[in-house]
C-alpha positions as MATLAB code, in Angstrom:
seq = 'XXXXXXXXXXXXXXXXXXXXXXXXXXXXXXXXXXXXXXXXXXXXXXXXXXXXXXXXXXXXXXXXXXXXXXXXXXXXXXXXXXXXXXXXXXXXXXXXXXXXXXXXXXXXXXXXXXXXXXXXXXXXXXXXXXXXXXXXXXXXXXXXXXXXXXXXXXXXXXXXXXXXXXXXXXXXXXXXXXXXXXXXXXXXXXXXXXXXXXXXXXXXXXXXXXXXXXXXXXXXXXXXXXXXXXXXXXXXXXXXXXXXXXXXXXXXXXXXXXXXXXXXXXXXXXXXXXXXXXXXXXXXXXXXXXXXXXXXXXXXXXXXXXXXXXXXXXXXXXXXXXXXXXXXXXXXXXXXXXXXXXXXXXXXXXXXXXXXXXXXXXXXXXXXXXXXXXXXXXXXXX';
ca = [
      99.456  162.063  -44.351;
      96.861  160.958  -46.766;
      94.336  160.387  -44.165;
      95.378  163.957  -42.700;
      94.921  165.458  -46.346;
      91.538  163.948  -46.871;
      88.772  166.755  -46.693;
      90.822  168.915  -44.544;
      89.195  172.841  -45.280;
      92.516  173.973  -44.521;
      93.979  172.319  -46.842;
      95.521  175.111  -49.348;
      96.041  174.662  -53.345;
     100.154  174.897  -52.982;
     100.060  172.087  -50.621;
     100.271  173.396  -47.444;
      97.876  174.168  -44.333;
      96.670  177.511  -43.672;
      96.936  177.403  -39.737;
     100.516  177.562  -38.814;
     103.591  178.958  -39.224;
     106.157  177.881  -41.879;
     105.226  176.663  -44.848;
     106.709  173.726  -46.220;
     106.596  171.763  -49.564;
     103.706  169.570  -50.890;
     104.814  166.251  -49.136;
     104.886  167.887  -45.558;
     102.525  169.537  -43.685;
     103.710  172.536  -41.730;
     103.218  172.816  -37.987;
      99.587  173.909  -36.701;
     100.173  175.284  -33.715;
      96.601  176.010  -33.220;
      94.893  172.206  -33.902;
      97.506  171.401  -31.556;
      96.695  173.529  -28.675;
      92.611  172.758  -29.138;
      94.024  168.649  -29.166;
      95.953  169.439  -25.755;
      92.694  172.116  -23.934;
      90.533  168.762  -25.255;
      92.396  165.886  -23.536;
      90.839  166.976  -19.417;
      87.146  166.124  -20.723;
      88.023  163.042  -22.383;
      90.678  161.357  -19.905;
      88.590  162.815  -16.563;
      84.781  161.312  -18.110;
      83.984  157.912  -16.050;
      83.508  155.911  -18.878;
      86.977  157.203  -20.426;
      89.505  153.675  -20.793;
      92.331  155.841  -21.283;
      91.680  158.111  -18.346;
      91.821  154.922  -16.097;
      94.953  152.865  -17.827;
      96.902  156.191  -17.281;
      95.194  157.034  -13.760;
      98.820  156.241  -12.186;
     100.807  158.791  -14.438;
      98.650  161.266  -14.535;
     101.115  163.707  -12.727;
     103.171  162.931  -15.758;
     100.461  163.509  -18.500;
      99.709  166.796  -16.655;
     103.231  167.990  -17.030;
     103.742  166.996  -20.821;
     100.447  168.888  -21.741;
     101.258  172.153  -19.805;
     105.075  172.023  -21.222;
     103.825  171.853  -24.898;
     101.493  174.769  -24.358;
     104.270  176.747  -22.255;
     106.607  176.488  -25.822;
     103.384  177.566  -28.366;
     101.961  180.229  -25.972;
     102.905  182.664  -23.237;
     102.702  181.534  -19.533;
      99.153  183.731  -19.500;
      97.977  182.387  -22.445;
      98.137  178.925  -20.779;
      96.866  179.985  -17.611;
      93.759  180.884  -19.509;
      93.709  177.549  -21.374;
      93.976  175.354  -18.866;
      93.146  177.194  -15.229;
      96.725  176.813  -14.214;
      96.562  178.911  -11.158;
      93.161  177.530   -9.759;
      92.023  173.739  -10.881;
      95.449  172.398  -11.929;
      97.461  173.944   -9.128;
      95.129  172.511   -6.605;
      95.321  169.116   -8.199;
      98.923  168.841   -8.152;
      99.211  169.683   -4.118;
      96.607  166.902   -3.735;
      98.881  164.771   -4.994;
     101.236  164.975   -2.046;
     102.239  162.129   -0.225;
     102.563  163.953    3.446;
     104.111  159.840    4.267;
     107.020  160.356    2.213;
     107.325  164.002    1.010;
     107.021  163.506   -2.826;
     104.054  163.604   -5.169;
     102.565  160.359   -6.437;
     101.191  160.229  -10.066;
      97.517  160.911   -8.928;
      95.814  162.227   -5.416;
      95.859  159.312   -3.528;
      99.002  157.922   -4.699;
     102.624  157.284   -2.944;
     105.296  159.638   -3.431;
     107.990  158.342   -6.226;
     110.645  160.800   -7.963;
     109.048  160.604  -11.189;
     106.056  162.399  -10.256;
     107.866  164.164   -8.026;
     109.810  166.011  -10.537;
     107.210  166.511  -13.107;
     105.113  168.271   -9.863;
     107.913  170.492   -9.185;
     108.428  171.171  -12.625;
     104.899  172.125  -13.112;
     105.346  174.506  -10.037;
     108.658  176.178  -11.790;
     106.595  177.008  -15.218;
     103.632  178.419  -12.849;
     106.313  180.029  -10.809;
     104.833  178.841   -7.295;
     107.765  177.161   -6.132;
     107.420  179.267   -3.137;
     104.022  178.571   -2.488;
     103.339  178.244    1.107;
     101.980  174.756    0.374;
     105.275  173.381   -0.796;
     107.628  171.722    1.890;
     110.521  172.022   -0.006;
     112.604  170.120    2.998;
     110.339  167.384    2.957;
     111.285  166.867   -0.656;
     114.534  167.810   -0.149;
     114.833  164.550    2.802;
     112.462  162.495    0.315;
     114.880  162.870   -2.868;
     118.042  162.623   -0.689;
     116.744  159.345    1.049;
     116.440  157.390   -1.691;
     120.088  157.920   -2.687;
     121.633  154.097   -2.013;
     125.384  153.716   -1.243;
     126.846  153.656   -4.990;
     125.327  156.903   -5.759;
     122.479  155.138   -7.384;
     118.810  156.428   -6.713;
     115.738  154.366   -6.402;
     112.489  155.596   -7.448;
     110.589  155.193   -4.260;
     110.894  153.125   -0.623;
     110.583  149.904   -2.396;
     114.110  150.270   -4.370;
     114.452  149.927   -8.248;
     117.337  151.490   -9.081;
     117.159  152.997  -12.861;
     119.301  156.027  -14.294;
     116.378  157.940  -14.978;
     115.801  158.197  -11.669;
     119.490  159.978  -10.876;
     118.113  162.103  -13.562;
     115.325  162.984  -11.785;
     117.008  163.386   -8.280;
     119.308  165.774   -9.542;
     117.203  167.854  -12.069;
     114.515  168.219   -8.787;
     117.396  169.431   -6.764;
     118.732  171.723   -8.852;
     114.970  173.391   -9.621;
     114.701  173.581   -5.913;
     118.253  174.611   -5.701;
     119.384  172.077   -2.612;
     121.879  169.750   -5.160;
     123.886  170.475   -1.754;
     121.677  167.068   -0.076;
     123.357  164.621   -1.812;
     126.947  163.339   -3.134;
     126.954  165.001   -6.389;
     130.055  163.476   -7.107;
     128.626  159.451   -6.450;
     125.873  160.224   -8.290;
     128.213  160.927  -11.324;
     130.459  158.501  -10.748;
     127.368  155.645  -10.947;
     125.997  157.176  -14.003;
     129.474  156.700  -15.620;
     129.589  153.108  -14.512;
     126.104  152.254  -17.025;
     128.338  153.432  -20.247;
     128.381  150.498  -22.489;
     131.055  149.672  -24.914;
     128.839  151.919  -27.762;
     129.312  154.936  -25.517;
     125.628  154.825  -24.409;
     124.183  154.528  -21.646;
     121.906  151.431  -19.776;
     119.245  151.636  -16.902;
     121.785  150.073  -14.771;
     125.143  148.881  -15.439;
     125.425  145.806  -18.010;
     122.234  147.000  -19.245;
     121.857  147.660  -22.918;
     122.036  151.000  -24.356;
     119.117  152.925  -24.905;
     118.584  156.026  -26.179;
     115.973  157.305  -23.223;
     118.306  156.376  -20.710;
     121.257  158.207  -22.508;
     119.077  161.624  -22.149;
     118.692  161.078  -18.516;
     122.387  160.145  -18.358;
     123.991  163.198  -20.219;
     121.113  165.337  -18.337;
     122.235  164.090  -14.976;
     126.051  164.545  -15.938;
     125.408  168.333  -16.875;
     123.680  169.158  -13.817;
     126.189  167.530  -12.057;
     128.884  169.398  -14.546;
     130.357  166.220  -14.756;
     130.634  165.502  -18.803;
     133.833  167.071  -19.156;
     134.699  163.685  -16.828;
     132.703  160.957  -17.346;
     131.499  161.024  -21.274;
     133.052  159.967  -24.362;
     131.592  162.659  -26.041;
     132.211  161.274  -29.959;
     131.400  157.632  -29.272;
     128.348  158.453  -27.958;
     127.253  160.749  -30.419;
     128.217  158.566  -32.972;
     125.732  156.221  -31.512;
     123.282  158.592  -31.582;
     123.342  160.015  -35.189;
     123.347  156.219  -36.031;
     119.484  156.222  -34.935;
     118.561  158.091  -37.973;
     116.456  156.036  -40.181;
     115.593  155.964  -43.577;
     112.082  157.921  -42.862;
     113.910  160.944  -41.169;
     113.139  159.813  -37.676;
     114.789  158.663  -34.689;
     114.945  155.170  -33.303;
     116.210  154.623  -29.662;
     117.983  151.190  -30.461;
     119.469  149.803  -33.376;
     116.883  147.805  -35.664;
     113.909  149.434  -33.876;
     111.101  151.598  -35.653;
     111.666  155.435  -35.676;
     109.767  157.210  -33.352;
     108.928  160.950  -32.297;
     109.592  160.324  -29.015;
     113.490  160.289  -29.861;
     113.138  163.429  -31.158;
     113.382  164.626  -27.900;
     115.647  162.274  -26.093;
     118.254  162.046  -29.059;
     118.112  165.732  -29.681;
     118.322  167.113  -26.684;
     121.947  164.793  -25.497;
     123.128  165.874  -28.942;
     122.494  169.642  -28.309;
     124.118  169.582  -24.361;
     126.943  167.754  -26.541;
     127.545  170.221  -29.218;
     127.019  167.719  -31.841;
     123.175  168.299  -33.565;
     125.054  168.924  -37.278;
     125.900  165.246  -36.760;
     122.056  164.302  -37.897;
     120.013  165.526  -40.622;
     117.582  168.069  -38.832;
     115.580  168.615  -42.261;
     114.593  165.642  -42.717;
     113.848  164.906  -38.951;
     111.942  168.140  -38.778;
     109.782  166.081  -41.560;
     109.069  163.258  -40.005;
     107.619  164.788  -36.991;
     105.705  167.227  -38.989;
     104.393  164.088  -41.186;
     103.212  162.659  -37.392;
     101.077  165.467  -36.665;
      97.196  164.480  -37.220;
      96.015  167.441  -38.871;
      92.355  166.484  -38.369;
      91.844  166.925  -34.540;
      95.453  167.714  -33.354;
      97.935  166.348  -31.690;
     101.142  164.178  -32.643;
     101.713  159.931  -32.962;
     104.692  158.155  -32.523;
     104.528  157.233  -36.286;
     102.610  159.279  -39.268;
      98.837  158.040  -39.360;
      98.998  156.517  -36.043;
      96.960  158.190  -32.992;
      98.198  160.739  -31.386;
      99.105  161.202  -27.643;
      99.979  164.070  -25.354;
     103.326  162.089  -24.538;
     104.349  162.583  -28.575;
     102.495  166.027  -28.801;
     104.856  166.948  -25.953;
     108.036  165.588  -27.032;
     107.463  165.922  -31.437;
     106.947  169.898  -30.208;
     109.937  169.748  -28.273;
     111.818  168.878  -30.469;
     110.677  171.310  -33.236;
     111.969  173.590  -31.275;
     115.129  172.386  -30.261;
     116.024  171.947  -34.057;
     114.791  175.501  -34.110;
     112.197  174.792  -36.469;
     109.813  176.664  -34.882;
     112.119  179.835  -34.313;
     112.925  180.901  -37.705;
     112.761  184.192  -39.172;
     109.937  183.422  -41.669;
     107.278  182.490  -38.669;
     104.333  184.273  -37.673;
     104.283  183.638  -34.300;
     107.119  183.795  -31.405;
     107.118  180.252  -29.580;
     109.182  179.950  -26.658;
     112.167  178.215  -26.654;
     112.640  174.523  -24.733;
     115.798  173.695  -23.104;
     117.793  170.552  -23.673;
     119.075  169.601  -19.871;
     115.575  170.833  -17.875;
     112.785  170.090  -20.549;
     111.340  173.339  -19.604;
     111.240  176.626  -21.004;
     114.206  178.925  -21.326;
     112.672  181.900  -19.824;
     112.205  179.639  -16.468;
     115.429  178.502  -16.951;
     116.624  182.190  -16.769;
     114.058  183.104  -14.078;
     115.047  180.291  -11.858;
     119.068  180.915  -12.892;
     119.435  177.093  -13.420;
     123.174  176.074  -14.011;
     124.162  172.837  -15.977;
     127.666  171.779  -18.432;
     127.369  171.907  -22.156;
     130.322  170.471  -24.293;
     131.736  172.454  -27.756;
     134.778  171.581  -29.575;
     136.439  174.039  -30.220;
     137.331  177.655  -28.835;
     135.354  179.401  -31.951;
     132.508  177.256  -31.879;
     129.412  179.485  -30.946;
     126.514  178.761  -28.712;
     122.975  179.067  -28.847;
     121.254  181.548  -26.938;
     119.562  178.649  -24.969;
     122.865  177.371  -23.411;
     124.610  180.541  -23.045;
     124.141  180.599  -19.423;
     125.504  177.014  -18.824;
     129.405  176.677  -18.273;
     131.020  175.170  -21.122;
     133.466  172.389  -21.490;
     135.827  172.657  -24.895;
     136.879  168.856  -25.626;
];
């Protein structure tokens, strides 16, 4: 924060930062929506220049990066703002279908690179926000047979032909399916009934079963078991949210195991299970909302992991995310009209409404309300 403050011209004199929305007291900044969308339009030049060292350590999940930099633009600005921004429609939609693996009908994480469902999903993801999931590039049945293959006889998936089996990966599967409406391919039902079988003791969830819980792996868990509409069946909703708010640390932040450091990243993966769950009152969203705005750096955009670290489009993607899912960014007193992120597809609610995308969200009891972001979802009273 100090090193944010330091000779900042938009620094004001009541403590706050003249390029944002809400204003907040003299300890946190508020959000600057604006540093952070010059941070994200700067990151192509510096990651794509041949003498860049984090352009080639990231080469592989580029696919990836792509997706979290277009997703944290698509919540601050409209679809053509973003377009303008970042030549959605031209350079970056050319780029992703050269990243198709014709062998095995998925993307790979670069041009060039075999097909595995992570990169798979962020491409098709990318092609729901630019709404060209019916471009006539786009063999939907190849990814349809791709996905579908890699389904193994427990309901497990592995992430590509050479077979590690991980939950985020039934994640992905599904969440791909469902955006390209086909969840028909596969057995739903398996794929639910594998997830359940990684719940520890602690109500979490592991990368495999016996594995410990982790709070990443929950997200993709309780995301896979909504598509699927599944929680009602195969969650103990209260245990595991128990375990969640229980990742609060002193700062404000999130950790994603006990003992571990608070990070943004949990922001996202924490906040999201806890929203599909009905249970965000269970943390303190104040003094989360802090911490991420304390990890923003304020002098060239952009948000760390931890305050005065370096920031990274992963954070910048998942510390804006979450923002918005504590609604931080959607209050009365703003400036500007951000769109809204949803919890089960990480993508923005007005694709989520254009696409008619269908999940399970849990409440507790008959009066309880819900949001306007999960109204369309069916809902399971436990």
């Amino acid at each position: 924060l100090l090193k944010s403050a330091k000779m900042n011209p938009d620094r004001e004199e009541d403590g706050s930062y003249s390029e944002g929305n809400v204003k907040n007291d003299d300890l946190t900044p508020k959000f600057n929506s604006k540093l952070h969308t010059k941070y994200i339009q700067s990151l192509s030049s510096k990651l794509n220049a041949e003498d860049s060292y984090e352009g080639a350590v990231t080469e592989h999940i580029r696919m990836s990066g792509v997706y979290w930099a277009v997703t944290a633009l698509s919540i601050l600005h409209e679809h053509e703002k973003v377009d303008e921004f970042l030549d959605l429609s031209g350079e970056i939609l050319n780029w992703i279908f050269s990243c198709w693996d014709d062998e095995t009908g998925g993307f790979g994480g670069n041009t060039g690179h075999d097909g595995h469902l992570l990169y798979t999903l962020s491409a098709v993801q990318l092609l729901a926000i630019m709404d060209r999931l019916d471009d006539e590039r786009l063999d939907k049945q190849a990814i349809v047979n791709f996905v579908s293959g890699l389904q193994q006889e427990d309901g497990s998936f592995s992430g590509d032909v050479w077979g590690e089996v991980d939950t985020r990966f039934s994640y992905c599967a599904l969440s791909c399916l469902s955006l390209l409406n086909r969840l028909d391919a596969v057995a739903v039902p398996k794929a639910a009934q594998y997830i359940a079988s990684c719940c520890n003791f602690d109500g979490g969830f592991g990368c495999v079963p016996g594995a410990e819980s982790h709070a990443g792996q929950v997200f993709c868990c309780i995301g896979a078991l909504s598509i699927a509409k599944a929680l009602d069946q195969y969650c103990d909703v209260d245990l595991l949210c128990t375990w969640l708010a229980e990742r609060q640390c002193d700062s404000g932040g999130l950790n994603g195991r006990p003992e571990k450091q608070a990070d943004v990243c949990y922001s996202w993966w924490i906040l999201s299970s806890l929203c599909i769950l009905g249970r965000m009152d269970w943390i303190s969203k104040s003094k989360l909302a802090d911490f991420i705005l304390k990890c923003q750096d304020l002098d060239d955009g952009g948000i760390a992991d931890n305050p005065n670290d370096m920031p990274d489009v992963f954070h910048t993607f998942f510390g804006i995310a979450g923002l918005s899912l504590l609604n931080y960014l959607h209050q009365p007193s703003s400036d500007v009209i951000f769109r809204k992120i949803d919890p089960v597809y990480a993508l923005p609610f007005d694709v989520i409404q254009r696409l008619d995308l269908q999940a399970q969200i849990i409440k507790h009891n008959e009066t309880d309300s819900v949001e306007e972001r999960l109204q369309s979802y069916d809902v399971s009273t436990v």
